[in-house]
Coordinates of C-alpha atoms in Angstrom, one line a residue:
Chain A
M1 CA 33.2 -10.4 -0.3
K2 CA 35.0 -11.9 -3.3
N3 CA 31.9 -11.2 -5.4
E4 CA 31.7 -7.6 -4.2
E5 CA 35.3 -7.0 -5.2
S6 CA 34.9 -8.6 -8.6
K7 CA 31.7 -6.6 -9.1
A8 CA 33.5 -3.4 -8.2
L9 CA 36.3 -4.2 -10.8
D10 CA 33.7 -5.2 -13.4
P11 CA 33.8 -2.6 -16.3
M12 CA 30.1 -3.3 -16.9
K13 CA 29.4 -2.0 -13.4
R14 CA 31.2 1.2 -14.2
W15 CA 29.5 1.7 -17.5
I16 CA 26.1 1.1 -16.1
S17 CA 26.8 3.5 -13.2
E18 CA 28.0 6.1 -15.7
A19 CA 24.8 5.7 -17.5
G20 CA 23.1 6.9 -14.3
T21 CA 19.5 7.0 -13.3
E22 CA 16.6 8.5 -15.3
T23 CA 14.7 11.4 -13.9
P24 CA 10.9 11.6 -14.0
G25 CA 9.0 14.9 -14.4
N26 CA 9.3 17.7 -11.8
Q27 CA 5.7 17.1 -10.6
F28 CA 6.1 13.4 -10.3
H29 CA 5.6 13.0 -6.6
L30 CA 2.7 15.5 -6.6
S31 CA 1.0 13.5 -9.3
V32 CA 1.4 10.4 -7.2
L33 CA -0.2 12.2 -4.2
K34 CA -3.1 13.4 -6.5
K35 CA -3.7 9.8 -7.7
I36 CA -3.8 8.7 -4.1
E37 CA -6.3 11.4 -3.1
A38 CA -8.5 10.5 -6.1
L39 CA -8.7 6.9 -4.9
P40 CA -12.3 5.9 -4.2
Q41 CA -13.1 5.8 -0.5
P42 CA -14.4 2.5 0.8
K43 CA -18.2 2.5 0.5
T44 CA -18.9 0.2 3.5
V45 CA -18.9 2.2 6.7
Y46 CA -18.7 -0.2 9.6
S47 CA -20.6 0.8 12.7
P48 CA -20.4 -1.0 16.0
V49 CA -23.2 -3.6 16.6
I50 CA -24.1 -1.9 19.9
S51 CA -24.0 1.9 19.6
P52 CA -22.7 4.2 22.4
L53 CA -26.3 5.0 23.3
G54 CA -27.1 1.3 23.5
W55 CA -24.2 0.8 25.9
K56 CA -25.4 3.7 28.0
I57 CA -28.9 2.2 28.2
I58 CA -27.5 -1.3 29.1
L59 CA -25.3 0.3 31.8
G60 CA -28.2 2.3 33.1
F61 CA -30.4 -0.8 33.3
I62 CA -27.7 -2.8 35.1
T63 CA -27.1 0.0 37.5
S64 CA -30.9 0.4 38.2
I65 CA -31.1 -3.3 38.9
F66 CA -28.2 -3.0 41.3
V67 CA -29.7 0.0 43.1
W68 CA -33.1 -1.6 43.2
S69 CA -31.6 -4.8 44.8
I70 CA -29.7 -2.7 47.4
F71 CA -32.4 -0.3 48.5
F72 CA -35.7 -1.8 47.8
V73 CA -35.4 -5.5 48.5
P74 CA -35.7 -6.2 52.3
A75 CA -32.7 -7.9 53.8
Q76 CA -34.8 -10.2 56.0
A77 CA -38.3 -11.5 55.9
K78 CA -39.4 -9.3 58.8
N79 CA -37.9 -6.1 57.4
S80 CA -40.1 -3.9 55.4
S81 CA -39.3 -2.9 51.9
L82 CA -38.7 0.6 50.8
F83 CA -41.8 0.2 48.6
D84 CA -43.8 -0.1 51.7
K85 CA -42.5 3.3 52.8
L86 CA -43.5 5.0 49.6
P87 CA -46.6 7.1 50.0
P88 CA -49.6 5.4 48.6
L89 CA -50.8 6.7 45.4
K90 CA -54.4 7.9 45.6
L91 CA -56.1 8.1 42.3
P92 CA -59.4 9.8 42.1
A93 CA -62.1 7.3 42.5
F94 CA -64.1 6.4 39.5
N95 CA -67.5 7.1 40.6
L96 CA -70.1 6.7 37.9
Q97 CA -73.4 5.2 38.7
L98 CA -75.8 4.4 36.0
N99 CA -78.9 2.6 37.0
N100 CA -77.2 1.0 40.0
L101 CA -74.3 -0.1 37.9
A102 CA -71.0 0.3 39.8
F103 CA -67.6 0.2 38.2
S104 CA -64.7 -1.3 40.1
S105 CA -61.7 1.0 40.6
P106 CA -58.3 -0.6 40.1
D107 CA -55.9 -1.1 43.0
L108 CA -52.7 0.5 41.7
S109 CA -50.0 -0.7 44.0
P110 CA -46.5 0.6 43.6
N111 CA -45.3 -2.8 42.2
L112 CA -48.0 -2.6 39.5
L113 CA -47.1 1.0 38.7
L114 CA -43.4 0.0 38.4
G115 CA -44.3 -2.8 36.1
I116 CA -46.4 -0.6 33.9
A117 CA -43.6 2.1 33.8
A118 CA -41.0 -0.6 32.9
F119 CA -43.3 -1.9 30.1
F120 CA -43.7 1.6 28.6
I121 CA -39.9 2.3 28.8
M122 CA -39.1 -1.0 27.1
G123 CA -41.7 -0.2 24.4
L124 CA -40.2 3.2 23.9
L125 CA -36.7 1.7 23.5
L126 CA -38.0 -0.7 20.9
I127 CA -39.6 2.1 18.9
V128 CA -36.5 4.3 19.2
G129 CA -34.3 1.4 18.1
T130 CA -36.5 0.6 15.1
L131 CA -36.5 4.3 14.0
R132 CA -32.7 4.5 14.3
N133 CA -32.3 1.3 12.2
K134 CA -34.6 2.7 9.5
Q135 CA -32.6 6.0 9.4
A136 CA -29.3 4.0 9.1
G137 CA -30.9 2.0 6.2
L138 CA -31.6 5.2 4.3
Chain B
M1 CA 17.9 16.8 -0.4
Q2 CA 18.7 14.8 2.7
F3 CA 16.5 11.8 3.4
L4 CA 16.0 9.8 6.6
E5 CA 15.6 6.0 6.9
D6 CA 12.7 4.5 5.0
T7 CA 11.2 3.1 8.3
H8 CA 10.8 6.7 9.6
Y9 CA 8.6 7.7 6.6
I10 CA 6.8 4.3 6.6
K11 CA 5.8 4.8 10.2
L12 CA 4.5 8.4 9.6
T13 CA 2.7 7.3 6.4
R14 CA 0.9 4.6 8.4
A15 CA -0.2 7.2 10.9
G16 CA -1.8 9.1 8.0
D17 CA 1.0 11.6 7.2
M18 CA 0.8 12.1 3.4
Q19 CA 3.7 14.5 3.3
A20 CA 5.9 11.7 4.7
F21 CA 4.8 9.5 1.9
G22 CA 5.5 12.3 -0.6
T23 CA 9.1 12.5 0.7
L24 CA 9.4 8.7 0.4
V25 CA 8.3 9.0 -3.2
Q26 CA 10.9 11.7 -3.8
K27 CA 13.6 9.5 -2.3
H28 CA 12.9 6.5 -4.5
Q29 CA 11.3 8.0 -7.6
R30 CA 14.5 8.0 -9.8
L31 CA 15.3 4.4 -9.1
V32 CA 11.7 3.2 -9.6
Y33 CA 11.4 5.3 -12.8
T34 CA 14.7 4.0 -14.1
L35 CA 13.7 0.4 -13.7
A36 CA 10.3 1.1 -15.3
L37 CA 11.9 2.8 -18.2
R38 CA 14.5 0.1 -18.8
M39 CA 11.7 -2.4 -18.9
L40 CA 9.0 -0.5 -20.8
K41 CA 11.3 1.5 -23.2
N42 CA 8.8 4.4 -23.2
Q43 CA 9.1 7.5 -21.1
E44 CA 5.4 8.3 -20.7
E45 CA 4.4 4.7 -19.9
A46 CA 7.3 4.3 -17.5
E47 CA 6.3 7.4 -15.6
E48 CA 2.7 6.2 -15.4
A49 CA 3.9 2.7 -14.3
A50 CA 6.1 4.3 -11.7
Q51 CA 3.3 6.4 -10.4
D52 CA 0.9 3.4 -10.2
T53 CA 3.7 1.6 -8.4
F54 CA 3.8 4.2 -5.7
V55 CA 0.0 4.2 -5.4
K56 CA 0.1 0.4 -4.9
V57 CA 2.9 0.8 -2.4
Y58 CA 0.8 3.3 -0.5
Q59 CA -2.3 1.1 -0.6
S60 CA -0.4 -1.9 0.9
I61 CA 2.1 -0.1 3.1
S62 CA 0.2 -1.2 6.2
G63 CA 0.8 -4.8 5.1
F64 CA 4.6 -4.3 4.7
E65 CA 6.0 -6.5 7.5
G66 CA 9.6 -5.5 7.1
K67 CA 10.8 -9.0 6.5
S68 CA 12.7 -7.9 3.4
K69 CA 14.2 -4.5 2.6
F70 CA 11.6 -1.8 1.7
T71 CA 13.4 -1.2 -1.6
T72 CA 13.3 -5.0 -2.5
W73 CA 9.6 -5.0 -1.8
M74 CA 9.1 -1.8 -3.8
Y75 CA 11.1 -3.1 -6.8
R76 CA 9.0 -6.2 -6.8
V77 CA 5.9 -4.0 -7.1
V78 CA 7.3 -2.0 -10.0
Y79 CA 8.7 -5.2 -11.7
N80 CA 5.2 -6.8 -11.6
E81 CA 3.5 -3.6 -12.7
C82 CA 5.8 -3.4 -15.8
L83 CA 5.4 -7.1 -16.5
G84 CA 1.6 -6.7 -16.3
R85 CA 1.8 -3.8 -18.8
L86 CA 4.0 -5.7 -21.2
R87 CA 1.6 -8.7 -21.0
K88 CA -1.4 -6.5 -21.7
T89 CA 0.1 -5.0 -24.8
K90 CA 1.6 -8.3 -25.8
R91 CA 4.7 -6.4 -27.0
H92 CA 7.4 -8.3 -28.8
F93 CA 11.0 -7.3 -28.7
S94 CA 13.5 -7.9 -31.5
L95 CA 16.0 -10.6 -30.6
V96 CA 19.4 -9.2 -29.9
E97 CA 21.1 -12.2 -31.8
D98 CA 19.3 -11.1 -35.0
I99 CA 20.6 -7.5 -34.6
V100 CA 24.2 -8.6 -33.8
E101 CA 24.5 -11.2 -36.5
N102 CA 24.5 -8.6 -39.3
S103 CA 26.9 -6.2 -37.5
D104 CA 30.5 -5.8 -38.3
E105 CA 32.5 -6.2 -35.1
P106 CA 35.5 -4.0 -34.4
V107 CA 38.8 -5.8 -33.5
D108 CA 39.2 -4.6 -30.0
F109 CA 35.8 -3.2 -28.9
L110 CA 36.2 -3.0 -25.1
D111 CA 39.4 -0.9 -25.3
G112 CA 37.7 1.2 -27.9
L113 CA 34.8 1.9 -25.6
E114 CA 37.3 3.3 -23.0
I115 CA 38.5 5.8 -25.6
L116 CA 35.1 7.4 -25.8
H117 CA 34.2 10.3 -23.7
R118 CA 32.3 9.6 -20.5
E119 CA 29.1 11.2 -21.8
E120 CA 29.3 9.5 -25.2
R121 CA 29.9 6.2 -23.4
A122 CA 26.9 6.8 -21.0
A123 CA 24.6 7.5 -24.0
L124 CA 25.8 4.4 -25.8
V125 CA 25.3 2.2 -22.7
K126 CA 21.8 3.6 -22.3
K127 CA 20.9 2.8 -25.9
G128 CA 22.5 -0.7 -25.4
I129 CA 20.3 -1.3 -22.4
E130 CA 17.3 -0.1 -24.3
M131 CA 17.8 -2.8 -26.8
L132 CA 17.8 -5.6 -24.2
N133 CA 14.7 -7.6 -23.4
P134 CA 12.8 -6.3 -20.3
A135 CA 13.9 -9.2 -18.0
E136 CA 17.6 -8.8 -18.8
A137 CA 17.4 -5.0 -18.6
A138 CA 15.8 -5.3 -15.2
A139 CA 18.3 -7.9 -13.9
L140 CA 21.3 -5.8 -15.1
T141 CA 19.9 -2.5 -13.7
L142 CA 19.1 -4.1 -10.3
F143 CA 22.4 -5.9 -10.1
Y144 CA 24.8 -3.2 -11.3
H145 CA 23.0 0.0 -10.6
E146 CA 20.8 -0.7 -7.5
D147 CA 23.5 -3.1 -6.1
Q148 CA 20.9 -5.7 -5.3
S149 CA 22.2 -9.2 -4.6
I150 CA 21.3 -12.2 -6.7
K151 CA 19.1 -13.4 -3.8
E152 CA 17.2 -10.1 -3.7
I153 CA 16.8 -10.0 -7.5
A154 CA 15.3 -13.5 -7.3
A155 CA 12.9 -12.2 -4.7
I156 CA 12.0 -9.2 -6.8
T157 CA 11.5 -11.1 -10.1
G158 CA 10.0 -14.3 -8.5
S159 CA 12.7 -16.4 -10.3
S160 CA 15.2 -18.8 -8.9
E161 CA 18.7 -17.6 -8.2
S162 CA 20.1 -19.8 -11.0
N163 CA 17.6 -18.2 -13.4
V164 CA 18.8 -14.7 -12.3
K165 CA 22.4 -15.8 -12.9
V166 CA 21.5 -16.9 -16.4
Q167 CA 19.7 -13.7 -17.0
L168 CA 22.7 -11.7 -15.8
F169 CA 25.1 -13.7 -18.0
R170 CA 22.9 -13.4 -21.1
G171 CA 22.2 -9.7 -20.3
R172 CA 25.9 -8.9 -20.2
K173 CA 26.6 -10.8 -23.4
H174 CA 23.7 -9.1 -25.2
L175 CA 24.6 -5.6 -23.8
E176 CA 28.2 -6.1 -25.0
N177 CA 27.0 -7.2 -28.4
N178 CA 24.6 -4.2 -28.6
L179 CA 27.4 -1.9 -27.6
K180 CA 29.6 -3.3 -30.3
K181 CA 27.0 -2.7 -32.9
L182 CA 26.0 0.7 -31.7
G183 CA 29.6 1.8 -31.1
N184 CA 30.8 0.8 -34.5
K185 CA 30.4 4.2 -36.1
E186 CA 32.0 6.1 -33.2
L187 CA 34.9 3.7 -32.7
I188 CA 35.7 3.3 -36.4
G189 CA 36.3 7.0 -36.4
L190 CA 38.5 6.9 -33.3
L191 CA 40.6 3.7 -34.0

């Protein structure tokens, strides 16, 4: 308080106040904004490790496991699975006979077909993922 | 032009409002430019330093925690910017003692200064400040013009409070001596 009073009475304070502030050019603040706009943008663009599509696939996979476990797995040993209720897939029999040579026809059960389908879906996901990574690299 | 509190503009700037930052620049440009000019003694360089100061303020405004006043933080940026420029160019300033030694002092200088017209006195004081070394000019400007406390000046300049007091004392003495020298011609005519 005492310092403030002595400062107010100080002739030096009055003289320097009288000298006033200096004024920069009229376009000063516009020049500042231009400089800011001209700043280089950061080159590194951070993308999430798991893309939104990836999250959707993961969510779909978890949901499918959940649905599968609810509807397709029999609750008790005596109960029949929904797989058993699926109509059997009848593929045309491979019937080629050459000099008494017979080819065996594969028994494509629903479980095997599901496994084959899952294998191809996984393979497709791997290919799509690789292609996306290559594009990101470019 | 009426301005709002700094915190209002800072908040908007952080949200990406460039216009708010432009207003913040307009609010403080005179004080920042004045401090830069008092230290650098060159209008063009001072304007450039002041602009660069605001760019730096913009770049680091998200890191401003509000522990100190915004102006104190901003003055620290401009002080360091000017100091960096002075170091780069390795400029040397003429010692005030050398200038004053050869001058003829009037009998009652302070009373004589009061006789001068306000505009003449203001011009004289500006010239006197211009002759000070950058650190003393900054300390006097911050203390008398910007009404910063010694503690705040110490935070701006990165010096101890005792160092700031010494700079203020020496700055006052040197400014008085400069004014005596500069005012000789005017006052001799009036006394």
